[in-house]
């Protein structure tokens, strides 16, 4: 992870001495950098602007990291939000994100959540990204009760197959997400759905951790075709999130740069939509991982070593309940010792949870790690804390932020197991 480096055998993250922080604070903890977060957001937003897209709207996907302080930073940079629940809507607004910049995705929006979103401002939220016809009917009914007009965007299922883990692939017929072209176009002929709703946009989101953009291009072409077929005066086209990061060194070669990604979006829209229509819908993005994954690390302490014949286990105090990507998706995350040393011992880095999948890395080459030494799990800013749990009745970890002035701030206190009821 290029955001980490050793000075005098000590590991630094964004110029902060990790061992010093780990000695002062309760491990395990997440450590984020305001500077990296800000840079990632700005690179993304200005990448869109510089590629020629007019008035792009970047809606940060809250599910990747809903920490209040981080959201506050993103809100101050102008970010909108992609949300999937009433809880995320409340959190986004509390952090200062205007409802006029909020898109609401998800196949299971409840009546209560829909009403909350409709009441969020005079005009409700920026858009409901609708995933079924029954959902459209419910939103229309709710808007009628409130004497409002809901802003609707259909999430198109473009029937493509991106290269990614099957659990986070979302753009094909067998997936529960989005609506097929025929159903979208058919719904437009039914006036009853539209008495208190208005079609303002169309969206796609085909999956997450995408490094190969072939399917993304196909999906955007399809999005444009369907958008033209609606003949509706669309205000925006939402190309979703999903742009990946390099967790493994082998992925660095494949990683699309922001400018490559933005050029692909811009050129595809130009060819497939702008060249064929008078309309100039703005482009909406829903990135999560690309903004926040590299802005965070997870710091753990070694509890003890255990050797079973040829298997050397290093047992750490962080577990799959704190960070579940390796156990859930078999995801690779780099592990870096905080004290520099010759990495020559193959070890399994495991947590305290009673599951064999509670393993952050198998046969990783490490220096000798002793009780009390610290270890960093890299690239954990996205889908880390947000997917954590109290499994095994463990408390939730601390979250720290390295501010712009390099001051360390507690942005979420550790939860002790004594607080659990
Ligand atoms: N928009 C929608 C509608 C989504 O469902 C998602 C992610 C995003 C945007 C943001 O995608 P991103 O830019 O972060 O790839 N827990 C998994 C990832 C699940 C993604 C779910 N949806 C992981 O740790 O890899």
CSV table of C-alpha atoms and ligand atoms in Angstrom, one decimal:
chain,number,residue,atom,x,y,z
A,1,UNK,CA,0.0,0.0,0.0
A,2,UNK,CA,1.7,3.1,-1.2
A,3,UNK,CA,0.2,5.2,1.6
A,4,UNK,CA,2.3,3.3,4.1
A,5,UNK,CA,6.1,3.7,4.5
A,6,UNK,CA,8.9,2.9,7.0
A,7,UNK,CA,11.1,5.5,8.5
A,8,UNK,CA,13.8,4.2,10.9
A,9,UNK,CA,12.2,0.7,10.9
A,10,UNK,CA,8.8,2.3,12.0
A,11,UNK,CA,5.7,2.2,9.9
A,12,UNK,CA,3.9,5.5,9.1
A,13,UNK,CA,0.5,6.1,7.5
A,14,UNK,CA,0.0,9.5,6.1
A,15,UNK,CA,3.0,10.7,8.1
A,16,UNK,CA,1.7,9.4,11.4
A,17,UNK,CA,3.7,7.0,13.5
A,18,UNK,CA,1.4,3.9,13.9
A,19,UNK,CA,3.2,2.3,16.8
A,20,UNK,CA,2.9,5.5,18.8
A,21,UNK,CA,-0.9,5.6,18.1
A,22,UNK,CA,-1.2,1.9,18.8
A,23,UNK,CA,0.5,2.2,22.2
A,24,UNK,CA,-1.8,5.1,23.2
A,25,UNK,CA,-5.1,3.6,22.0
A,26,UNK,CA,-7.1,0.5,22.4
A,27,UNK,CA,-6.5,-2.0,19.6
A,28,UNK,CA,-7.8,-3.0,17.3
A,29,UNK,CA,-8.7,0.3,15.6
A,30,UNK,CA,-9.4,1.8,12.2
A,31,UNK,CA,-7.2,4.7,11.3
A,32,UNK,CA,-8.3,7.0,8.5
A,33,UNK,CA,-6.7,9.9,6.7
A,34,UNK,CA,-8.6,13.1,5.9
A,35,UNK,CA,-5.9,14.1,3.4
A,36,UNK,CA,-6.2,10.8,1.4
A,37,UNK,CA,-10.0,10.9,1.6
A,38,UNK,CA,-10.1,14.5,0.3
A,39,UNK,CA,-7.7,13.7,-2.5
A,40,UNK,CA,-9.6,10.6,-3.6
A,41,UNK,CA,-12.9,12.6,-3.7
A,42,UNK,CA,-11.3,15.5,-5.5
A,43,UNK,CA,-9.6,13.3,-8.0
A,44,UNK,CA,-12.9,11.6,-8.8
A,45,UNK,CA,-14.9,14.8,-9.1
A,46,UNK,CA,-12.4,16.8,-11.0
A,47,UNK,CA,-11.6,13.7,-13.2
A,48,UNK,CA,-15.3,13.8,-14.2
A,49,UNK,CA,-15.2,17.6,-14.8
A,50,UNK,CA,-11.9,17.4,-16.7
A,51,UNK,CA,-13.1,14.7,-19.0
A,52,UNK,CA,-15.7,17.1,-20.2
A,53,UNK,CA,-18.8,16.0,-18.3
A,54,UNK,CA,-21.0,18.9,-17.4
A,55,UNK,CA,-22.2,19.4,-13.8
A,56,UNK,CA,-21.5,15.8,-12.6
A,57,UNK,CA,-22.9,14.8,-9.3
A,58,UNK,CA,-20.8,12.4,-7.2
A,59,UNK,CA,-23.1,10.5,-4.7
A,60,UNK,CA,-20.8,8.7,-2.2
A,61,UNK,CA,-22.1,5.2,-1.4
A,62,UNK,CA,-22.7,5.4,2.3
A,63,UNK,CA,-22.7,1.6,2.7
A,64,UNK,CA,-18.9,1.6,2.1
A,65,UNK,CA,-18.3,3.9,5.1
A,66,UNK,CA,-21.0,5.8,7.0
A,67,UNK,CA,-18.8,7.3,9.7
A,68,UNK,CA,-20.3,10.7,10.6
A,69,UNK,CA,-17.0,12.6,10.5
A,70,UNK,CA,-15.9,11.2,7.2
A,71,UNK,CA,-19.3,12.0,5.7
A,72,UNK,CA,-19.0,15.5,7.1
A,73,UNK,CA,-15.7,16.0,5.2
A,74,UNK,CA,-17.2,14.6,2.0
A,75,UNK,CA,-20.3,16.9,2.4
A,76,UNK,CA,-18.0,19.9,2.8
A,77,UNK,CA,-16.4,18.9,-0.5
A,78,UNK,CA,-19.8,18.9,-2.2
A,79,UNK,CA,-20.5,15.2,-2.2
A,80,UNK,CA,-24.0,13.8,-2.5
A,81,UNK,CA,-25.0,10.4,-1.2
A,82,UNK,CA,-26.1,7.0,-2.5
A,83,UNK,CA,-28.2,5.5,0.3
A,84,UNK,CA,-30.1,2.2,0.7
A,85,UNK,CA,-32.0,2.6,4.0
A,86,UNK,CA,-33.7,5.1,6.2
A,87,UNK,CA,-30.7,4.9,8.6
A,88,UNK,CA,-28.4,5.9,5.8
A,89,UNK,CA,-30.7,8.8,4.8
A,90,UNK,CA,-30.8,10.1,8.4
A,91,UNK,CA,-27.0,9.8,8.6
A,92,UNK,CA,-26.3,11.5,5.3
A,93,UNK,CA,-28.6,14.5,6.2
A,94,UNK,CA,-27.1,14.8,9.7
A,95,UNK,CA,-23.6,15.0,8.1
A,96,UNK,CA,-24.8,17.9,6.0
A,97,UNK,CA,-25.6,16.3,2.7
A,98,UNK,CA,-28.5,18.0,1.1
A,99,UNK,CA,-31.5,15.8,0.1
A,100,UNK,CA,-31.3,17.3,-3.3
A,101,UNK,CA,-28.0,15.3,-3.7
A,102,UNK,CA,-29.3,12.0,-2.4
A,103,UNK,CA,-30.2,8.9,-4.5
A,104,UNK,CA,-32.0,6.1,-2.8
A,105,UNK,CA,-31.2,2.6,-4.2
A,106,UNK,CA,-32.2,-0.9,-3.0
A,107,UNK,CA,-34.8,-3.5,-3.7
A,108,UNK,CA,-36.5,-3.5,-0.3
A,109,UNK,CA,-37.4,0.1,0.5
A,110,UNK,CA,-40.2,0.1,3.1
A,111,UNK,CA,-43.2,2.5,3.2
A,112,UNK,CA,-41.8,4.2,6.3
A,113,UNK,CA,-38.5,4.8,4.5
A,114,UNK,CA,-40.2,6.1,1.3
A,115,UNK,CA,-42.3,8.6,3.4
A,116,UNK,CA,-39.1,9.7,5.2
A,117,UNK,CA,-37.4,10.3,1.9
A,118,UNK,CA,-40.4,12.1,0.4
A,119,UNK,CA,-40.5,14.4,3.5
A,120,UNK,CA,-36.7,15.1,3.4
A,121,UNK,CA,-37.3,18.4,1.7
A,122,UNK,CA,-40.0,20.3,-0.2
A,123,UNK,CA,-39.2,18.2,-3.3
A,124,UNK,CA,-38.1,15.0,-1.4
A,125,UNK,CA,-34.8,13.5,-2.3
A,126,UNK,CA,-33.0,13.8,-5.7
A,127,UNK,CA,-34.2,10.4,-6.8
A,128,UNK,CA,-35.7,7.1,-5.9
A,129,UNK,CA,-33.7,4.6,-7.9
A,130,UNK,CA,-36.6,2.2,-8.4
A,131,UNK,CA,-35.9,-1.5,-8.6
A,132,UNK,CA,-39.4,-3.0,-9.2
A,133,UNK,CA,-42.9,-2.0,-10.5
A,134,UNK,CA,-44.5,-2.7,-7.1
A,135,UNK,CA,-42.0,-0.3,-5.6
A,136,UNK,CA,-43.0,2.4,-8.1
A,137,UNK,CA,-46.7,1.8,-7.2
A,138,UNK,CA,-45.9,2.2,-3.5
A,139,UNK,CA,-43.9,5.4,-4.0
A,140,UNK,CA,-46.7,6.8,-6.1
A,141,UNK,CA,-49.2,6.0,-3.4
A,142,UNK,CA,-47.1,7.5,-0.7
A,143,UNK,CA,-46.5,10.7,-2.7
A,144,UNK,CA,-50.2,11.0,-3.3
A,145,UNK,CA,-50.9,10.8,0.5
A,146,UNK,CA,-48.4,13.5,1.1
A,147,UNK,CA,-49.6,15.6,-1.9
A,148,UNK,CA,-46.1,15.5,-3.5
A,149,UNK,CA,-44.5,14.4,-6.7
A,150,UNK,CA,-41.8,11.8,-6.3
A,151,UNK,CA,-38.7,12.0,-8.5
A,152,UNK,CA,-38.2,8.6,-10.0
A,153,UNK,CA,-35.2,7.0,-11.7
A,154,UNK,CA,-35.4,3.4,-12.9
A,155,UNK,CA,-32.4,1.2,-12.1
A,156,UNK,CA,-31.9,-0.7,-15.3
A,157,UNK,CA,-30.7,-4.3,-15.2
A,158,UNK,CA,-28.5,-4.2,-18.4
A,159,UNK,CA,-28.0,-8.0,-18.4
A,160,UNK,CA,-24.2,-7.9,-18.4
A,161,UNK,CA,-21.6,-10.0,-16.6
A,162,UNK,CA,-18.7,-8.1,-15.1
A,163,UNK,CA,-15.5,-9.8,-13.9
A,164,UNK,CA,-15.8,-9.7,-10.1
A,165,UNK,CA,-16.7,-11.9,-7.2
A,166,UNK,CA,-20.2,-13.4,-7.7
A,167,UNK,CA,-21.5,-12.0,-4.4
A,168,UNK,CA,-21.0,-8.5,-5.6
A,169,UNK,CA,-22.1,-8.8,-9.2
A,170,UNK,CA,-25.5,-7.2,-9.7
A,171,UNK,CA,-26.2,-6.6,-13.4
A,172,UNK,CA,-27.6,-9.8,-14.7
A,173,UNK,CA,-31.1,-11.4,-15.0
A,174,UNK,CA,-30.5,-13.8,-12.2
A,175,UNK,CA,-29.7,-10.9,-9.8
A,176,UNK,CA,-32.4,-9.3,-7.8
A,177,UNK,CA,-31.3,-5.8,-8.9
A,178,UNK,CA,-32.8,-3.4,-11.4
A,179,UNK,CA,-35.5,-3.7,-14.0
A,180,UNK,CA,-35.3,-5.1,-17.5
A,181,UNK,CA,-35.7,-2.8,-20.4
A,182,UNK,CA,-39.1,-4.2,-21.5
A,183,UNK,CA,-40.6,-3.7,-18.0
A,184,UNK,CA,-39.3,-0.1,-17.8
A,185,UNK,CA,-40.7,0.8,-21.2
A,186,UNK,CA,-44.0,-0.9,-20.4
A,187,UNK,CA,-44.5,1.0,-17.1
A,188,UNK,CA,-44.5,4.3,-19.0
A,189,UNK,CA,-47.8,3.4,-20.7
A,190,UNK,CA,-49.6,2.9,-17.4
A,191,UNK,CA,-50.8,6.4,-16.3
A,192,UNK,CA,-51.8,5.0,-12.8
A,193,UNK,CA,-48.2,4.7,-11.8
A,194,UNK,CA,-47.4,8.3,-12.6
A,195,UNK,CA,-50.1,10.4,-11.0
A,196,UNK,CA,-47.7,11.5,-8.3
A,197,UNK,CA,-44.4,10.4,-9.7
A,198,UNK,CA,-42.2,11.8,-12.5
A,199,UNK,CA,-39.4,10.0,-14.4
A,200,UNK,CA,-36.3,12.1,-14.1
A,201,UNK,CA,-33.4,9.7,-14.6
A,202,UNK,CA,-32.2,6.2,-15.4
A,203,UNK,CA,-29.4,4.3,-13.6
A,204,UNK,CA,-27.2,1.2,-13.8
A,205,UNK,CA,-24.9,-0.4,-11.2
A,206,UNK,CA,-23.5,-3.7,-12.3
A,207,UNK,CA,-21.2,-4.6,-9.5
A,208,UNK,CA,-18.4,-3.7,-7.2
A,209,UNK,CA,-14.5,-4.0,-7.3
A,210,UNK,CA,-14.5,-3.7,-11.1
A,211,UNK,CA,-11.1,-3.6,-12.7
A,212,UNK,CA,-12.0,-4.6,-16.2
A,213,UNK,CA,-14.4,-2.0,-17.7
A,214,UNK,CA,-15.7,-3.9,-20.7
A,215,UNK,CA,-19.0,-4.7,-19.0
A,216,UNK,CA,-19.2,-1.2,-17.7
A,217,UNK,CA,-19.1,0.2,-21.2
A,218,UNK,CA,-21.7,-2.3,-22.4
A,219,UNK,CA,-24.0,-1.3,-19.5
A,220,UNK,CA,-23.7,2.4,-20.3
A,221,UNK,CA,-24.5,1.8,-23.9
A,222,UNK,CA,-27.6,-0.1,-22.9
A,223,UNK,CA,-28.4,2.7,-20.4
A,224,UNK,CA,-28.3,5.2,-23.3
A,225,UNK,CA,-30.4,3.1,-25.6
A,226,UNK,CA,-33.1,2.6,-23.0
A,227,UNK,CA,-33.0,6.3,-22.0
A,228,UNK,CA,-33.6,7.3,-25.6
A,229,UNK,CA,-36.4,4.8,-25.9
A,230,UNK,CA,-38.2,6.3,-22.9
A,231,UNK,CA,-38.5,9.6,-24.9
A,232,UNK,CA,-38.8,11.2,-21.4
A,233,UNK,CA,-37.1,14.5,-20.6
A,234,UNK,CA,-34.5,12.9,-18.4
A,235,UNK,CA,-32.5,15.2,-16.1
A,236,UNK,CA,-29.7,12.7,-15.4
A,237,UNK,CA,-28.1,9.4,-16.2
A,238,UNK,CA,-26.6,7.6,-13.3
A,239,UNK,CA,-23.7,5.3,-14.1
A,240,UNK,CA,-23.5,3.8,-10.6
A,241,UNK,CA,-20.4,2.9,-8.6
A,242,UNK,CA,-18.2,-0.1,-8.7
A,243,UNK,CA,-14.8,1.2,-9.7
A,244,UNK,CA,-12.2,-1.0,-8.0
A,245,UNK,CA,-8.9,-0.5,-6.2
A,246,UNK,CA,-5.7,-2.5,-6.2
A,247,UNK,CA,-5.8,-4.7,-3.0
A,248,UNK,CA,-3.2,-7.1,-4.4
A,249,UNK,CA,0.0,-5.9,-6.1
A,250,UNK,CA,-1.0,-8.0,-9.2
A,251,UNK,CA,-4.1,-5.7,-9.5
A,252,UNK,CA,-2.0,-2.5,-9.8
A,253,UNK,CA,-1.3,-3.2,-13.5
A,254,UNK,CA,-5.0,-3.7,-14.3
A,255,UNK,CA,-6.3,-0.8,-12.3
A,256,UNK,CA,-8.1,1.8,-14.5
A,257,UNK,CA,-7.1,5.3,-13.7
A,258,UNK,CA,-9.8,7.9,-12.9
A,259,UNK,CA,-9.1,9.6,-16.2
A,260,UNK,CA,-9.4,6.3,-18.1
A,261,UNK,CA,-12.7,5.6,-16.4
A,262,UNK,CA,-14.1,9.1,-16.9
A,263,UNK,CA,-13.0,9.1,-20.6
A,264,UNK,CA,-14.8,5.9,-21.1
A,265,UNK,CA,-18.0,7.3,-19.4
A,266,UNK,CA,-17.8,10.5,-21.4
A,267,UNK,CA,-17.0,9.0,-24.8
A,268,UNK,CA,-19.7,6.3,-24.4
A,269,UNK,CA,-22.3,8.9,-23.4
A,270,UNK,CA,-21.3,11.2,-26.3
A,271,UNK,CA,-21.6,8.5,-28.9
A,272,UNK,CA,-24.6,6.7,-27.5
A,273,UNK,CA,-26.7,9.5,-26.1
A,274,UNK,CA,-25.6,13.1,-26.7
A,275,UNK,CA,-25.0,12.5,-30.4
A,276,UNK,CA,-28.6,11.3,-30.7
A,277,UNK,CA,-30.6,13.6,-28.5
A,278,UNK,CA,-31.2,17.3,-27.8
A,279,UNK,CA,-31.3,16.6,-24.1
A,280,UNK,CA,-28.2,17.2,-22.0
A,281,UNK,CA,-28.8,15.1,-18.8
A,282,UNK,CA,-26.1,15.5,-16.2
A,283,UNK,CA,-24.1,12.4,-15.1
A,284,UNK,CA,-24.5,10.9,-11.6
A,285,UNK,CA,-21.8,8.6,-10.0
A,286,UNK,CA,-22.2,6.4,-6.9
A,287,UNK,CA,-18.6,5.5,-5.9
A,288,UNK,CA,-17.9,4.1,-2.5
A,289,UNK,CA,-14.7,1.9,-2.5
A,290,UNK,CA,-12.6,4.1,-4.8
A,291,UNK,CA,-13.1,7.1,-2.5
A,292,UNK,CA,-12.6,5.5,0.9
A,293,UNK,CA,-10.8,2.1,0.7
A,294,UNK,CA,-7.3,3.5,0.6
A,295,UNK,CA,-8.1,6.2,3.1
A,296,UNK,CA,-8.1,3.7,5.9
A,297,UNK,CA,-6.1,0.9,7.6
A,298,UNK,CA,-6.9,-1.5,10.5
A,299,UNK,CA,-4.3,-1.8,13.3
A,300,UNK,CA,-4.2,-5.0,15.4
A,301,UNK,CA,-2.1,-6.3,18.2
A,302,UNK,CA,-0.5,-9.7,18.3
A,303,UNK,CA,-1.9,-11.7,21.2
A,304,UNK,CA,0.3,-14.8,20.9
A,305,UNK,CA,1.9,-17.3,18.6
A,306,UNK,CA,0.9,-20.9,18.2
A,307,UNK,CA,2.7,-23.6,16.2
A,308,UNK,CA,1.0,-26.8,15.1
A,309,UNK,CA,3.7,-28.8,13.3
A,310,UNK,CA,4.2,-26.9,10.0
A,311,UNK,CA,1.5,-24.3,10.7
A,312,UNK,CA,2.5,-21.2,12.4
A,313,UNK,CA,-0.5,-19.1,13.6
A,314,UNK,CA,-0.1,-15.5,14.7
A,315,UNK,CA,-3.2,-14.7,16.7
A,316,UNK,CA,-4.2,-11.1,16.6
A,317,UNK,CA,-6.9,-9.1,18.5
A,318,UNK,CA,-8.8,-8.1,15.4
A,319,UNK,CA,-11.4,-10.5,14.1
A,320,UNK,CA,-13.7,-11.2,11.2
A,321,UNK,CA,-16.4,-9.4,13.1
A,322,UNK,CA,-14.3,-6.2,12.7
A,323,UNK,CA,-13.4,-6.7,9.1
A,324,UNK,CA,-15.1,-9.5,7.2
A,325,UNK,CA,-14.0,-9.1,3.5
A,326,UNK,CA,-11.3,-11.9,3.8
A,327,UNK,CA,-13.7,-14.4,5.4
A,328,UNK,CA,-16.8,-13.5,3.3
A,329,UNK,CA,-15.2,-13.1,-0.1
A,330,UNK,CA,-11.8,-14.7,0.3
A,331,UNK,CA,-10.6,-11.2,-0.4
A,332,UNK,CA,-6.8,-10.4,-0.3
A,333,UNK,CA,-5.6,-7.6,2.0
A,334,UNK,CA,-2.0,-6.9,2.5
A,335,UNK,CA,-0.7,-7.4,6.1
A,336,UNK,CA,2.3,-5.2,7.1
A,337,UNK,CA,4.2,-5.4,10.4
A,338,UNK,CA,4.5,-2.1,12.2
A,339,UNK,CA,8.1,-2.8,13.2
A,340,UNK,CA,10.2,-3.4,10.1
A,341,UNK,CA,12.1,-6.7,9.9
A,342,UNK,CA,13.1,-9.5,7.6
A,343,UNK,CA,9.9,-11.1,6.4
A,344,UNK,CA,10.8,-14.7,6.1
A,345,UNK,CA,8.4,-16.7,8.2
A,346,UNK,CA,5.3,-18.0,6.6
A,347,UNK,CA,2.4,-17.5,9.1
A,348,UNK,CA,-1.4,-17.6,9.2
A,349,UNK,CA,-2.7,-14.4,10.6
A,350,UNK,CA,-5.8,-15.3,12.5
A,351,UNK,CA,-8.3,-13.6,14.8
A,352,UNK,CA,-10.1,-14.8,18.0
A,353,UNK,CA,-13.4,-15.6,16.4
A,354,UNK,CA,-14.6,-19.2,16.5
A,355,UNK,CA,-14.6,-19.8,12.8
A,356,UNK,CA,-11.9,-21.2,10.6
A,357,UNK,CA,-12.6,-18.4,8.1
A,358,UNK,CA,-11.5,-15.9,10.7
A,359,UNK,CA,-8.2,-15.6,8.9
A,360,UNK,CA,-6.7,-12.4,7.5
A,361,UNK,CA,-4.0,-14.1,5.5
A,362,UNK,CA,-2.5,-17.6,5.0
A,363,UNK,CA,1.2,-18.3,4.6
A,364,UNK,CA,2.1,-14.6,4.6
A,365,UNK,CA,5.8,-14.0,5.0
A,366,UNK,CA,6.4,-12.1,8.3
A,367,UNK,CA,9.3,-11.2,10.6
A,368,UNK,CA,9.2,-12.8,14.0
A,369,UNK,CA,6.1,-11.3,15.6
A,370,UNK,CA,5.9,-11.3,19.4
A,371,UNK,CA,3.1,-10.7,21.9
A,372,UNK,CA,2.4,-6.9,21.9
A,373,UNK,CA,3.7,-6.3,18.4
A,374,UNK,CA,1.4,-4.5,16.0
A,375,UNK,CA,0.2,-5.4,12.5
A,376,UNK,CA,-1.6,-3.4,9.8
A,377,UNK,CA,-4.3,-4.8,7.6
A,378,UNK,CA,-4.3,-2.6,4.5
A,379,UNK,CA,-6.9,-0.9,2.4
A,380,UNK,CA,-9.7,-1.3,5.0
A,381,UNK,CA,-11.5,2.1,4.7
A,382,UNK,CA,-14.3,0.6,2.6
A,383,UNK,CA,-16.7,-2.1,3.7
A,384,UNK,CA,-14.8,-2.4,7.0
A,385,UNK,CA,-16.5,-0.9,10.0
A,386,UNK,CA,-19.8,-0.7,8.1
A,387,UNK,CA,-19.9,-4.5,7.7
A,388,UNK,CA,-18.7,-5.2,11.2
A,389,UNK,CA,-20.8,-6.9,13.9
A,390,UNK,CA,-20.8,-7.9,17.6
A,391,UNK,CA,-20.4,-11.5,16.6
A,392,UNK,CA,-19.1,-13.6,19.5
A,393,UNK,CA,-20.3,-10.6,21.7
A,394,UNK,CA,-17.2,-8.6,20.9
A,395,UNK,CA,-17.4,-4.8,21.2
A,396,UNK,CA,-17.0,-2.7,18.1
A,397,UNK,CA,-13.5,-1.1,17.4
A,398,UNK,CA,-12.3,2.4,17.8
A,399,UNK,CA,-12.1,4.7,14.7
A,400,UNK,CA,-9.4,7.4,14.6
A,401,UNK,CA,-8.8,10.1,12.0
A,402,UNK,CA,-5.6,11.8,11.0
A,403,UNK,CA,-6.9,15.3,10.4
A,404,UNK,CA,-5.5,17.8,7.8
A,405,UNK,CA,-3.3,19.3,10.6
A,406,UNK,CA,-2.0,15.8,11.4
A,407,UNK,CA,-3.9,16.0,14.7
A,408,UNK,CA,-5.5,12.7,15.7
A,409,UNK,CA,-9.2,12.7,16.4
A,410,UNK,CA,-11.4,10.0,17.9
A,411,UNK,CA,-14.3,9.8,15.4
A,412,UNK,CA,-16.0,6.8,16.9
A,413,UNK,CA,-15.3,5.4,20.4
A,414,UNK,CA,-14.5,1.8,21.0
A,415,UNK,CA,-17.5,-0.2,22.3
A,416,UNK,CA,-16.6,-2.4,25.3
A,417,UNK,CA,-18.3,-5.8,25.6
A,418,UNK,CA,-19.5,-4.6,29.0
A,419,UNK,CA,-21.8,-2.2,27.1
A,420,UNK,CA,-23.5,-4.9,25.2
A,421,UNK,CA,-27.0,-5.8,26.5
B,1,LIG,N1,-24.4,1.9,-5.9
B,1,LIG,C1,-25.1,0.8,-5.6
B,1,LIG,C2,-26.5,0.7,-6.1
B,1,LIG,C3,-24.5,-0.2,-4.9
B,1,LIG,O1,-25.2,-1.3,-4.6
B,1,LIG,C4,-23.1,-0.1,-4.5
B,1,LIG,C5,-22.5,-1.2,-3.8
B,1,LIG,C6,-22.4,1.1,-4.9
B,1,LIG,C7,-23.1,2.1,-5.6
B,1,LIG,C8,-21.0,1.4,-4.5
B,1,LIG,O2,-20.1,0.4,-5.0
B,1,LIG,P1,-18.5,0.7,-4.9
B,1,LIG,O3,-18.2,1.9,-5.7
B,1,LIG,O4,-18.2,0.8,-3.5
B,1,LIG,O5,-18.0,-0.6,-5.5
B,1,LIG,N2,-19.3,-5.5,0.6
B,1,LIG,C9,-18.7,-5.7,-0.7
B,1,LIG,C10,-19.2,-4.6,-1.6
B,1,LIG,C11,-20.7,-4.6,-1.8
B,1,LIG,C12,-21.1,-3.5,-2.7
B,1,LIG,C13,-22.6,-3.3,-2.6
B,1,LIG,N3,-23.1,-2.2,-3.4
B,1,LIG,C14,-17.2,-5.7,-0.6
B,1,LIG,O6,-16.6,-5.6,0.6
B,1,LIG,O7,-16.5,-5.9,-1.5
